[in-house]
């Protein structure tokens, strides 16, 4: 019966409303196909330093589609959407070219496929707080994206590109307003970006440089005083949130800074014991 139904539906495919809930036999087939491929694809993407939190949100979003009673319900349109999304992720994962910004390419892919799952968008907002310049540069020319028409994880929600652009505009407006209100205040302007400043705070707390040993307390004061090299005050939440998978470059910069500080001390005080 299932095979007969599939043949009939294939003949009248264009007459089926794509928002119709997907029958269980189709759901089982596509579920098996998706879950057999996901582990290998995600392993390769992780090796390209795609943040694991993004991959976890994609997994969670797909799990939600196949869970009874969860919104959005899996529909006929998801058959083509999920397969093409997975094929695109596989192609990205198998790309062996060197010196590519895989984080950027991954986000462009997710925007073009309109993966407007709110968990994924929320993780992107957290990365925006850590490195707003990178995210703003990514979205500088929204018309350059090749968003696939009528493709979306959730067809009832605004597109991922629109959500991102609106968020950036709101953040920039609030930042400009806060900047104008604090013109008379004094700040320490560091030469560290957001990731480096966050790691520096972590090391200061661990080395017992700060009076308080509670990172949240130190971050609350830190966030009021020390700006990134882009002139941004990071929030306490951003300062205390660590993700080692994307902070290796920051660790290299901090280690170089510490080595320079040590060299300066030995030049000032040659008799220091090693």
XYZ file of N, CA and C in Angstrom:
822
model
N 0.824 -1.204 0.000
C 0.000 0.000 0.000
C 0.866 1.266 0.000
N 1.946 1.209 0.794
C 2.831 2.376 0.865
C 3.490 2.633 -0.488
N 3.942 1.556 -1.139
C 4.586 1.714 -2.450
C 3.585 2.240 -3.476
N 2.361 1.722 -3.435
C 1.331 2.187 -4.358
C 1.017 3.661 -4.125
N 0.932 4.045 -2.845
C 0.658 5.443 -2.499
C 1.781 6.350 -2.987
N 3.016 5.910 -2.841
C 4.158 6.714 -3.282
C 4.126 6.923 -4.796
N 3.763 5.869 -5.549
C 3.689 5.993 -7.015
C 2.621 7.006 -7.421
N 1.468 6.935 -6.754
C 0.377 7.861 -7.083
C 0.772 9.290 -6.738
N 1.397 9.451 -5.555
C 1.795 10.794 -5.123
C 2.876 11.366 -6.031
N 3.735 10.486 -6.551
C 4.775 10.959 -7.466
C 4.147 11.541 -8.734
N 3.093 10.886 -9.215
C 2.421 11.355 -10.422
C 1.734 12.706 -10.212
N 1.239 12.918 -8.986
C 0.502 14.155 -8.688
C 1.244 15.022 -7.668
N 2.566 14.940 -7.717
C 3.407 15.641 -6.741
C 3.113 17.139 -6.670
N 2.922 17.763 -7.841
C 2.722 19.209 -7.886
C 1.370 19.647 -7.330
N 0.475 18.680 -7.155
C -0.855 19.012 -6.640
C -0.964 18.843 -5.126
N 0.109 18.347 -4.501
C 0.087 18.130 -3.050
C 0.542 19.407 -2.339
N -0.227 19.842 -1.381
C 0.135 21.019 -0.587
C 1.393 20.693 0.217
N 2.503 21.430 0.002
C 3.764 21.103 0.699
C 3.677 21.241 2.216
N 2.651 21.937 2.713
C 2.521 22.094 4.173
C 1.700 20.969 4.803
N 1.270 20.007 4.003
C 0.535 18.852 4.532
C 1.465 18.007 5.396
N 0.968 17.537 6.529
C 1.782 16.699 7.408
C 2.251 15.443 6.673
N 3.497 15.073 6.887
C 4.100 13.934 6.191
C 3.593 12.623 6.807
N 3.098 11.687 5.981
C 2.640 10.391 6.497
C 3.769 9.623 7.181
N 3.412 8.734 8.076
C 4.405 8.042 8.919
C 5.398 7.210 8.114
N 4.952 6.570 7.000
C 5.894 5.722 6.258
C 6.976 6.562 5.583
N 6.623 7.769 5.119
C 7.640 8.680 4.588
C 8.560 9.153 5.714
N 7.953 9.447 6.854
C 8.715 9.934 7.998
C 9.767 8.908 8.417
N 9.389 7.640 8.433
C 10.327 6.590 8.838
C 11.480 6.466 7.851
N 11.164 6.583 6.561
C 12.212 6.461 5.536
C 13.227 7.600 5.630
N 12.715 8.821 5.710
C 13.628 9.962 5.733
C 14.389 10.032 7.053
N 13.748 9.570 8.132
C 14.423 9.532 9.428
C 15.629 8.604 9.370
N 15.444 7.402 8.808
C 16.553 6.450 8.700
C 17.680 7.019 7.846
N 17.309 7.680 6.750
C 18.311 8.265 5.845
C 19.114 9.359 6.556
N 18.417 10.234 7.263
C 19.069 11.357 7.937
C 19.991 10.872 9.050
N 19.473 10.015 9.922
C 20.246 9.620 11.100
C 21.419 8.695 10.771
N 21.376 8.040 9.625
C 22.525 7.233 9.204
C 23.681 8.105 8.721
N 23.367 9.311 8.241
C 24.402 10.176 7.661
C 24.939 11.220 8.638
N 24.119 11.654 9.565
C 24.486 12.775 10.434
C 25.809 12.579 11.193
N 26.041 11.436 11.853
C 27.269 11.333 12.677
C 28.550 11.614 11.901
N 28.701 11.000 10.722
C 29.933 11.189 9.945
C 30.073 12.638 9.476
N 28.970 13.235 9.055
C 29.016 14.629 8.579
C 29.403 15.566 9.720
N 28.785 15.401 10.869
C 29.066 16.273 12.011
C 30.497 16.095 12.522
N 31.012 14.866 12.463
C 32.406 14.634 12.886
C 33.362 15.429 12.004
N 33.112 15.423 10.701
C 33.983 16.161 9.770
C 33.858 17.668 9.975
N 32.630 18.144 10.207
C 32.431 19.577 10.429
C 33.120 20.019 11.723
N 33.075 19.186 12.746
C 33.733 19.516 14.013
C 35.241 19.648 13.816
N 35.809 18.833 12.931
C 37.247 18.907 12.652
C 37.601 20.187 11.899
N 36.622 20.829 11.285
C 36.823 22.127 10.636
C 36.575 23.271 11.615
N 36.450 22.931 12.894
C 36.223 23.915 13.968
C 34.888 24.644 13.848
N 33.908 23.995 13.237
C 32.546 24.512 13.316
C 32.105 24.343 14.772
N 31.692 25.413 15.455
C 31.339 25.299 16.871
C 30.335 24.175 17.138
N 30.635 23.362 18.133
C 29.792 22.207 18.426
C 28.377 22.614 18.814
N 28.234 23.810 19.423
C 26.889 24.219 19.852
C 25.958 24.372 18.646
N 26.505 24.784 17.497
C 25.687 24.870 16.282
C 25.227 23.476 15.856
N 26.160 22.532 15.850
C 25.834 21.176 15.424
C 24.811 20.542 16.361
N 24.947 20.825 17.655
C 23.975 20.294 18.620
C 22.582 20.863 18.357
N 22.508 22.132 17.976
C 21.201 22.748 17.701
C 20.577 22.180 16.428
N 21.403 21.893 15.420
C 20.869 21.260 14.202
C 20.305 19.887 14.550
N 21.070 19.135 15.338
C 20.604 17.809 15.763
C 19.289 17.923 16.537
N 19.221 18.874 17.460
C 18.023 19.066 18.267
C 16.826 19.447 17.393
N 17.060 20.306 16.408
C 15.981 20.751 15.519
C 15.437 19.587 14.692
N 16.329 18.741 14.205
C 15.893 17.583 13.420
C 15.150 16.588 14.307
N 15.681 16.359 15.514
C 14.997 15.471 16.464
C 13.577 15.955 16.711
N 13.419 17.272 16.834
C 12.109 17.852 17.121
C 11.113 17.573 15.991
N 11.597 17.606 14.738
C 10.709 17.342 13.603
C 10.130 15.930 13.647
N 10.936 14.989 14.111
C 10.499 13.595 14.116
C 9.823 13.188 15.425
N 9.665 14.149 16.327
C 9.010 13.855 17.603
C 7.527 14.195 17.522
N 6.699 13.248 17.883
C 5.252 13.441 17.809
C 4.818 14.625 18.670
N 3.961 15.469 18.100
C 3.378 16.566 18.859
C 4.208 17.820 18.944
N 5.453 17.787 18.437
C 6.320 18.964 18.492
C 6.043 19.864 17.293
N 6.106 21.176 17.525
C 5.969 22.169 16.448
C 7.369 22.702 16.109
N 7.743 22.858 14.826
C 6.891 22.644 13.642
C 6.732 21.160 13.327
N 5.538 20.791 12.809
C 5.302 19.416 12.391
C 6.060 19.143 11.101
N 6.533 17.917 10.956
C 7.233 17.567 9.717
C 6.211 17.472 8.586
N 6.523 18.129 7.469
C 5.592 18.249 6.352
C 6.223 17.708 5.072
N 5.419 17.645 4.004
C 5.933 17.155 2.722
C 7.149 17.962 2.282
N 7.118 19.270 2.530
C 8.224 20.121 2.075
C 9.539 19.762 2.764
N 9.464 19.160 3.956
C 10.686 18.811 4.683
C 11.446 17.659 4.018
N 10.747 16.845 3.200
C 11.462 15.763 2.513
C 12.619 16.332 1.693
N 12.307 17.270 0.820
C 13.333 17.872 -0.034
C 14.267 18.756 0.778
N 13.698 19.497 1.739
C 14.507 20.426 2.526
C 15.603 19.704 3.297
N 15.248 18.671 4.047
C 16.225 17.983 4.893
C 17.300 17.289 4.075
N 16.897 16.664 2.990
C 17.882 15.953 2.160
C 18.865 16.933 1.525
N 18.355 18.044 0.999
C 19.254 19.017 0.366
C 20.142 19.708 1.400
N 19.599 19.981 2.576
C 20.411 20.581 3.636
C 21.538 19.641 4.038
N 21.205 18.369 4.211
C 22.224 17.395 4.614
C 23.273 17.218 3.521
N 22.841 17.208 2.260
C 23.794 17.100 1.144
C 24.744 18.293 1.128
N 24.215 19.487 1.394
C 25.054 20.689 1.405
C 26.048 20.648 2.561
N 25.600 20.197 3.726
C 26.503 20.079 4.882
C 27.581 19.029 4.599
N 27.199 17.942 3.934
C 28.167 16.897 3.590
C 29.223 17.436 2.631
N 28.779 18.226 1.660
C 29.712 18.815 0.696
C 30.690 19.749 1.397
N 30.185 20.541 2.346
C 31.057 21.422 3.113
C 32.037 20.612 3.950
N 31.538 19.541 4.563
C 32.380 18.708 5.426
C 33.499 18.027 4.640
N 33.225 17.677 3.385
C 34.203 16.938 2.574
C 35.119 17.851 1.762
N 34.936 19.151 1.858
C 35.771 20.112 1.132
C 37.168 20.116 1.753
N 38.172 19.734 0.982
C 39.536 19.598 1.500
C 40.426 20.804 1.231
N 39.855 21.885 0.748
C 40.676 23.072 0.485
C 41.218 23.638 1.790
N 42.379 24.245 1.712
C 43.056 24.780 2.892
C 42.788 26.273 3.055
N 43.001 26.740 4.294
C 42.939 28.173 4.617
C 41.596 28.811 4.269
N 40.504 28.108 4.503
C 39.175 28.657 4.290
C 38.542 28.995 5.636
N 37.733 30.034 5.640
C 37.014 30.404 6.856
C 35.755 29.540 6.937
N 35.897 28.362 7.529
C 34.798 27.391 7.539
C 33.622 27.885 8.375
N 33.891 28.619 9.450
C 32.800 29.162 10.276
C 31.917 30.076 9.417
N 32.542 30.946 8.658
C 31.806 31.868 7.786
C 31.036 31.108 6.712
N 31.686 30.139 6.059
C 31.030 29.378 5.001
C 29.855 28.571 5.555
N 30.019 28.053 6.748
C 28.938 27.299 7.390
C 27.726 28.196 7.642
N 27.962 29.397 8.165
C 26.851 30.311 8.441
C 26.152 30.754 7.154
N 26.927 30.989 6.106
C 26.325 31.366 4.823
C 25.417 30.248 4.333
N 25.880 29.007 4.472
C 25.067 27.865 4.055
C 23.756 27.815 4.836
N 23.838 27.996 6.156
C 22.643 27.911 6.999
C 21.672 29.060 6.710
N 22.216 30.234 6.365
C 21.358 31.368 5.988
C 20.673 31.086 4.651
N 21.444 30.583 3.687
C 20.875 30.298 2.368
C 19.785 29.224 2.433
N 19.940 28.283 3.364
C 18.928 27.246 3.542
C 17.851 27.671 4.547
N 17.957 28.897 5.034
C 16.962 29.452 5.955
C 16.681 28.511 7.123
N 17.746 28.157 7.849
C 17.590 27.274 9.008
C 17.186 28.149 10.205
N 15.913 28.535 10.220
C 15.432 29.518 11.193
C 14.914 28.879 12.487
N 15.607 27.859 12.936
C 15.333 27.246 14.241
C 15.800 28.214 15.337
N 14.954 28.487 16.322
C 15.274 29.523 17.302
C 16.483 29.169 18.168
N 16.678 27.890 18.438
C 17.866 27.496 19.198
C 19.137 27.829 18.448
N 19.149 27.568 17.142
C 20.308 27.894 16.309
C 20.532 29.401 16.288
N 19.454 30.164 16.134
C 19.551 31.631 16.127
C 20.069 32.153 17.464
N 19.638 31.569 18.567
C 20.101 32.004 19.888
C 21.597 31.739 20.087
N 22.074 30.599 19.565
C 23.523 30.330 19.665
C 24.296 31.351 18.827
N 23.739 31.726 17.659
C 24.394 32.733 16.819
C 24.465 34.068 17.559
N 23.418 34.433 18.290
C 23.424 35.690 19.045
C 24.543 35.684 20.083
N 24.769 34.526 20.711
C 25.850 34.432 21.706
C 27.209 34.645 21.044
N 27.400 34.082 19.858
C 28.662 34.292 19.140
C 28.784 35.746 18.676
N 27.667 36.368 18.350
C 27.693 37.789 17.977
C 28.238 38.621 19.136
N 27.800 38.335 20.352
C 28.270 39.086 21.514
C 29.770 38.924 21.711
N 30.296 37.765 21.350
C 31.731 37.503 21.490
C 32.547 38.178 20.399
N 32.030 38.178 19.183
C 32.777 38.734 18.044
C 31.824 39.461 17.090
N 31.301 40.631 17.497
C 30.310 41.328 16.668
C 30.852 41.774 15.322
N 32.125 42.129 15.249
C 32.686 42.610 13.983
C 32.596 41.529 12.911
N 32.944 40.302 13.275
C 32.876 39.183 12.336
C 31.452 38.997 11.821
N 30.486 39.015 12.735
C 29.095 38.798 12.342
C 28.547 39.954 11.506
N 28.918 41.173 11.863
C 28.443 42.323 11.097
C 29.025 42.320 9.683
N 30.299 41.929 9.555
C 30.910 41.832 8.227
C 30.226 40.752 7.390
N 29.847 39.660 8.041
C 29.154 38.572 7.355
C 27.845 39.051 6.739
N 27.133 39.921 7.454
C 25.799 40.364 7.036
C 25.805 41.728 6.339
N 26.980 42.212 6.000
C 27.087 43.577 5.463
C 26.267 43.769 4.184
N 26.213 42.743 3.348
C 25.469 42.853 2.086
C 24.431 41.734 2.014
N 23.273 41.926 2.657
C 22.241 40.868 2.709
C 21.789 40.391 1.332
N 21.798 41.287 0.317
C 21.315 40.915 -1.008
C 22.245 39.934 -1.717
N 23.465 39.769 -1.178
C 24.419 38.859 -1.804
C 24.148 37.398 -1.450
N 23.286 37.157 -0.459
C 22.968 35.777 -0.100
C 22.052 35.162 -1.158
N 22.215 33.857 -1.374
C 21.410 33.149 -2.368
C 20.393 32.259 -1.649
N 19.504 32.892 -0.912
C 18.506 32.140 -0.149
C 17.600 31.365 -1.107
N 17.379 30.093 -0.795
C 16.581 29.230 -1.671
C 15.104 29.525 -1.463
N 14.425 29.836 -2.531
C 13.022 30.231 -2.464
C 12.169 29.118 -1.868
N 11.289 29.502 -0.940
C 10.331 28.594 -0.297
C 10.990 27.520 0.559
N 12.300 27.631 0.808
C 12.970 26.670 1.694
C 13.060 27.281 3.083
N 12.724 26.493 4.094
C 12.837 26.963 5.477
C 12.663 25.794 6.418
N 13.342 25.861 7.548
C 13.085 24.870 8.595
C 11.660 25.049 9.113
N 11.283 26.297 9.395
C 9.932 26.606 9.886
C 9.335 27.682 8.981
N 8.364 27.282 8.162
C 7.794 28.212 7.176
C 6.920 29.282 7.816
N 6.600 29.144 9.100
C 5.756 30.130 9.781
C 6.555 31.195 10.530
N 7.874 31.148 10.392
C 8.730 32.082 11.134
C 9.528 32.936 10.154
N 9.942 34.118 10.602
C 10.787 34.984 9.766
C 12.043 34.237 9.342
N 12.616 34.639 8.222
C 13.823 33.973 7.735
C 14.993 34.208 8.693
N 15.950 33.290 8.654
C 17.141 33.421 9.506
C 17.885 34.711 9.176
N 17.983 35.040 7.894
C 18.678 36.263 7.484
C 17.993 37.496 8.070
N 16.669 37.529 8.013
C 15.930 38.670 8.559
C 16.108 38.760 10.073
N 16.039 37.635 10.765
C 16.227 37.625 12.223
C 17.612 38.172 12.590
N 18.621 37.738 11.842
C 19.989 38.180 12.116
C 20.153 39.675 11.866
N 19.665 40.135 10.717
C 19.823 41.558 10.361
C 19.087 42.460 11.347
N 17.897 42.064 11.761
C 17.147 42.861 12.732
C 17.866 42.905 14.070
N 18.444 41.785 14.454
C 19.170 41.739 15.725
C 20.391 42.651 15.692
N 21.143 42.588 14.586
C 22.340 43.439 14.453
C 21.949 44.909 14.510
N 20.878 45.283 13.807
C 20.434 46.677 13.816
C 20.051 47.127 15.225
N 19.369 46.263 15.951
C 18.986 46.587 17.337
C 20.211 46.758 18.214
N 21.170 45.829 18.078
C 22.390 45.898 18.894
C 23.199 47.153 18.576
N 23.306 47.490 17.305
C 24.056 48.687 16.914
C 23.387 49.951 17.449
N 22.062 49.993 17.381
C 21.330 51.162 17.896
C 21.521 51.303 19.400
N 21.425 50.180 20.115
C 21.604 50.217 21.567
C 23.035 50.581 21.937
N 23.985 50.060 21.139
C 25.396 50.352 21.400
C 25.689 51.838 21.194
N 25.126 52.412 20.128
C 25.331 53.840 19.865
C 24.706 54.694 20.958
N 23.528 54.278 21.415
C 22.866 55.014 22.481
C 23.661 54.925 23.776
N 24.129 53.716 24.092
C 24.912 53.535 25.318
C 26.218 54.308 25.245
N 26.816 54.335 24.031
C 28.070 55.059 23.849
C 27.884 56.551 24.077
N 26.797 57.096 23.556
C 26.547 58.531 23.726
C 26.261 58.877 25.184
N 25.640 57.927 25.910
C 25.318 58.168 27.315
C 26.554 58.077 28.204
N 27.581 57.388 27.718
C 28.767 57.156 28.551
C 29.986 57.935 28.060
N 29.742 58.958 27.269
C 30.865 59.730 26.716
C 31.774 60.289 27.801
N 31.192 60.642 28.941
C 31.966 61.271 30.005
C 32.619 60.262 30.936
N 32.316 58.971 30.754
C 32.896 57.959 31.628
C 34.259 57.526 31.101
N 35.055 56.995 32.014
C 36.396 56.558 31.651
C 36.428 55.033 31.520
N 37.106 54.556 30.474
C 37.234 53.118 30.255
C 38.698 52.764 30.031
N 39.007 51.507 30.236
C 40.295 50.966 29.818
C 40.076 50.334 28.450
N 40.803 50.808 27.450
C 40.663 50.280 26.092
C 41.781 49.268 25.846
N 41.433 47.996 25.752
C 42.430 46.949 25.550
C 42.709 46.755 24.061
N 43.742 45.984 23.777
C 44.052 45.598 22.398
C 43.614 44.165 22.121
N 42.802 43.616 23.017
C 42.284 42.259 22.842
C 40.903 42.303 22.190
N 40.610 41.278 21.372
C 39.238 41.138 20.886
C 38.393 40.448 21.961
N 37.143 40.155 21.645
C 36.249 39.599 22.655
C 36.715 38.269 23.213
N 37.148 37.357 22.342
C 37.597 36.037 22.795
C 38.839 36.158 23.674
N 39.779 37.019 23.260
C 41.022 37.187 24.010
C 40.764 37.822 25.370
N 39.885 38.818 25.411
C 39.569 39.487 26.665
C 38.888 38.522 27.636
N 38.034 37.680 27.111
C 37.328 36.700 27.934
C 38.324 35.703 28.544
N 39.279 35.246 27.742
C 40.281 34.308 28.223
C 41.221 34.968 29.232
N 41.526 36.244 29.007
C 42.377 36.994 29.936
C 41.712 37.103 31.313
N 40.422 37.390 31.326
C 39.679 37.447 32.588
C 39.747 36.102 33.308
N 39.549 35.021 32.552
C 39.584 33.676 33.136
C 40.931 33.425 33.812
N 42.024 33.787 33.130
C 43.365 33.569 33.682
C 43.608 34.434 34.917
N 43.124 35.679 34.906
C 43.296 36.574 36.056
C 42.624 36.011 37.304
N 41.427 35.462 37.122
C 40.712 34.877 38.259
C 41.446 33.642 38.760
N 41.864 32.766 37.831
C 42.552 31.537 38.206
C 43.905 31.804 38.876
N 44.578 32.894 38.459
C 45.889 33.234 39.032
C 45.777 34.035 40.326
N 44.542 34.235 40.785
C 44.294 34.950 42.043
C 44.755 36.408 41.977
N 44.667 37.013 40.788
C 45.017 38.427 40.633
C 43.892 39.311 41.154
N 42.664 38.837 40.993
C 41.510 39.618 41.428
C 41.164 39.313 42.883
N 40.549 40.286 43.554
C 40.192 40.093 44.964
C 39.186 38.964 45.124
N 38.224 38.914 44.227
C 37.213 37.857 44.293
C 37.650 36.663 43.464
N 37.355 35.482 43.962
C 37.650 34.249 43.221
C 36.435 33.775 42.425
N 35.334 34.535 42.505
C 34.128 34.205 41.752
C 34.156 34.919 40.398
N 34.218 34.123 39.329
C 34.347 34.717 38.002
C 33.170 35.645 37.673
N 31.962 35.284 38.113
C 30.796 36.112 37.807
C 30.923 37.498 38.431
N 31.441 37.561 39.670
C 31.613 38.853 40.340
C 32.648 39.709 39.616
N 33.754 39.083 39.245
C 34.811 39.816 38.544
C 34.306 40.284 37.180
N 33.565 39.409 36.489
C 33.040 39.749 35.159
C 32.086 40.938 35.233
N 31.320 41.030 36.319
C 30.371 42.136 36.472
C 31.105 43.474 36.506
N 32.255 43.528 37.188
C 33.050 44.758 37.242
C 33.824 44.968 35.941
N 34.375 43.878 35.439
C 35.138 43.904 34.192
C 34.309 44.487 33.059
N 33.027 44.085 33.004
C 32.141 44.495 31.908
C 31.825 45.985 31.932
N 32.031 46.644 33.072
C 31.746 48.071 33.180
C 32.946 48.935 32.806
N 34.142 48.310 32.746
C 35.358 49.103 32.682
C 36.217 48.861 31.453
N 36.352 47.598 31.013
C 37.351 47.250 29.998
C 36.687 46.944 28.668
N 37.098 47.675 27.634
C 36.541 47.496 26.300
C 37.460 46.641 25.430
N 36.862 45.984 24.445
C 37.645 45.255 23.453
C 38.321 46.259 22.520
N 39.176 45.751 21.641
C 39.871 46.659 20.719
C 38.899 47.318 19.748
N 37.701 46.724 19.607
C 36.678 47.344 18.763
C 35.847 48.371 19.525
N 36.191 48.585 20.824
C 35.471 49.563 21.623
C 34.173 49.044 22.212
N 34.075 47.728 22.428
C 32.841 47.113 22.921
C 33.018 46.661 24.367
N 32.011 46.936 25.183
C 31.960 46.396 26.548
C 31.209 45.072 26.494
N 31.875 43.993 26.839
C 31.233 42.690 26.827
C 30.339 42.527 28.052
N 29.275 41.781 27.907
C 28.368 41.544 29.028
C 28.997 40.527 29.987
N 28.595 40.524 31.268
C 29.104 39.520 32.210
C 28.855 38.097 31.723
N 27.688 37.879 31.100
C 27.380 36.537 30.603
C 28.378 36.108 29.528
N 28.690 37.018 28.601
C 29.642 36.710 27.538
C 31.025 36.453 28.102
N 31.419 37.232 29.102
C 32.755 37.097 29.690
C 32.955 35.779 30.420
N 31.883 35.192 30.894
C 32.008 33.951 31.673
C 31.709 32.708 30.854
N 31.281 32.867 29.610
C 30.920 31.711 28.782
C 32.126 31.275 27.967
N 32.608 30.053 28.188
C 33.795 29.548 27.505
C 33.406 28.486 26.479
N 34.079 28.517 25.330
C 33.904 27.481 24.310
C 35.275 27.210 23.698
N 35.971 26.190 24.212
C 37.341 25.921 23.794
C 37.457 25.628 22.310
N 36.356 25.163 21.695
C 36.422 24.795 20.280
C 36.651 25.982 19.367
N 36.404 27.224 19.857
C 36.565 28.406 18.992
C 37.552 29.417 19.573
N 38.271 29.032 20.638
C 39.122 30.008 21.319
C 40.609 29.675 21.256
N 41.004 28.770 20.350
C 42.412 28.403 20.244
C 43.267 29.596 19.819
N 42.787 30.343 18.824
C 43.549 31.506 18.350
C 43.733 32.527 19.470
N 42.698 32.684 20.308
C 42.808 33.606 21.437
C 43.878 33.126 22.414
N 43.944 31.806 22.632
C 44.947 31.242 23.543
C 46.361 31.496 23.025
N 46.551 31.391 21.706
C 47.874 31.659 21.102
C 48.282 33.107 21.351
N 47.340 34.048 21.161
C 47.640 35.473 21.370
C 47.969 35.752 22.832
N 47.212 35.163 23.761
C 47.447 35.383 25.193
C 48.796 34.826 25.608
N 49.134 33.632 25.109
C 50.427 33.033 25.453
C 51.573 33.908 24.963
N 51.432 34.475 23.755
C 52.463 35.369 23.221
C 52.593 36.618 24.109
N 51.480 37.122 24.576
C 51.486 38.297 25.459
C 52.187 37.985 26.771
N 51.880 36.822 27.357
C 52.515 36.423 28.622
C 54.022 36.239 28.452
N 54.411 35.682 27.311
C 55.853 35.514 27.051
C 56.545 36.869 26.950
N 55.889 37.844 26.306
C 56.451 39.195 26.200
C 56.572 39.852 27.572
N 55.584 39.626 28.419
C 55.620 40.186 29.778
C 56.766 39.572 30.585
N 56.942 38.271 30.439
C 58.028 37.592 31.146
C 59.392 38.099 30.674
N 59.528 38.297 29.357
C 60.793 38.799 28.804
C 61.086 40.208 29.333
N 60.058 41.049 29.446
C 60.226 42.398 29.968
C 60.672 42.374 31.425
N 60.102 41.476 32.220
C 60.498 41.347 33.628
C 61.969 40.953 33.756
N 62.400 40.016 32.929
C 63.791 39.561 33.018
C 64.767 40.648 32.552
N 64.312 41.487 31.632
C 65.168 42.599 31.208
C 65.278 43.647 32.311
N 64.160 43.904 33.005
C 64.177 44.873 34.103
C 64.912 44.345 35.329
N 64.775 43.041 35.558
C 65.365 42.431 36.748
C 66.168 41.200 36.339
N 67.392 41.412 35.866
C 68.220 40.305 35.334
C 68.518 39.218 36.357
N 68.445 39.584 37.648
C 68.794 38.594 38.694
C 67.636 37.691 39.079
N 66.520 37.848 38.433
C 65.376 36.968 38.748
C 65.727 35.517 38.480
N 65.341 34.655 39.397
C 65.601 33.225 39.197
C 64.632 32.686 38.168
N 65.126 31.743 37.369
C 64.269 31.143 36.348
C 63.444 30.033 36.966
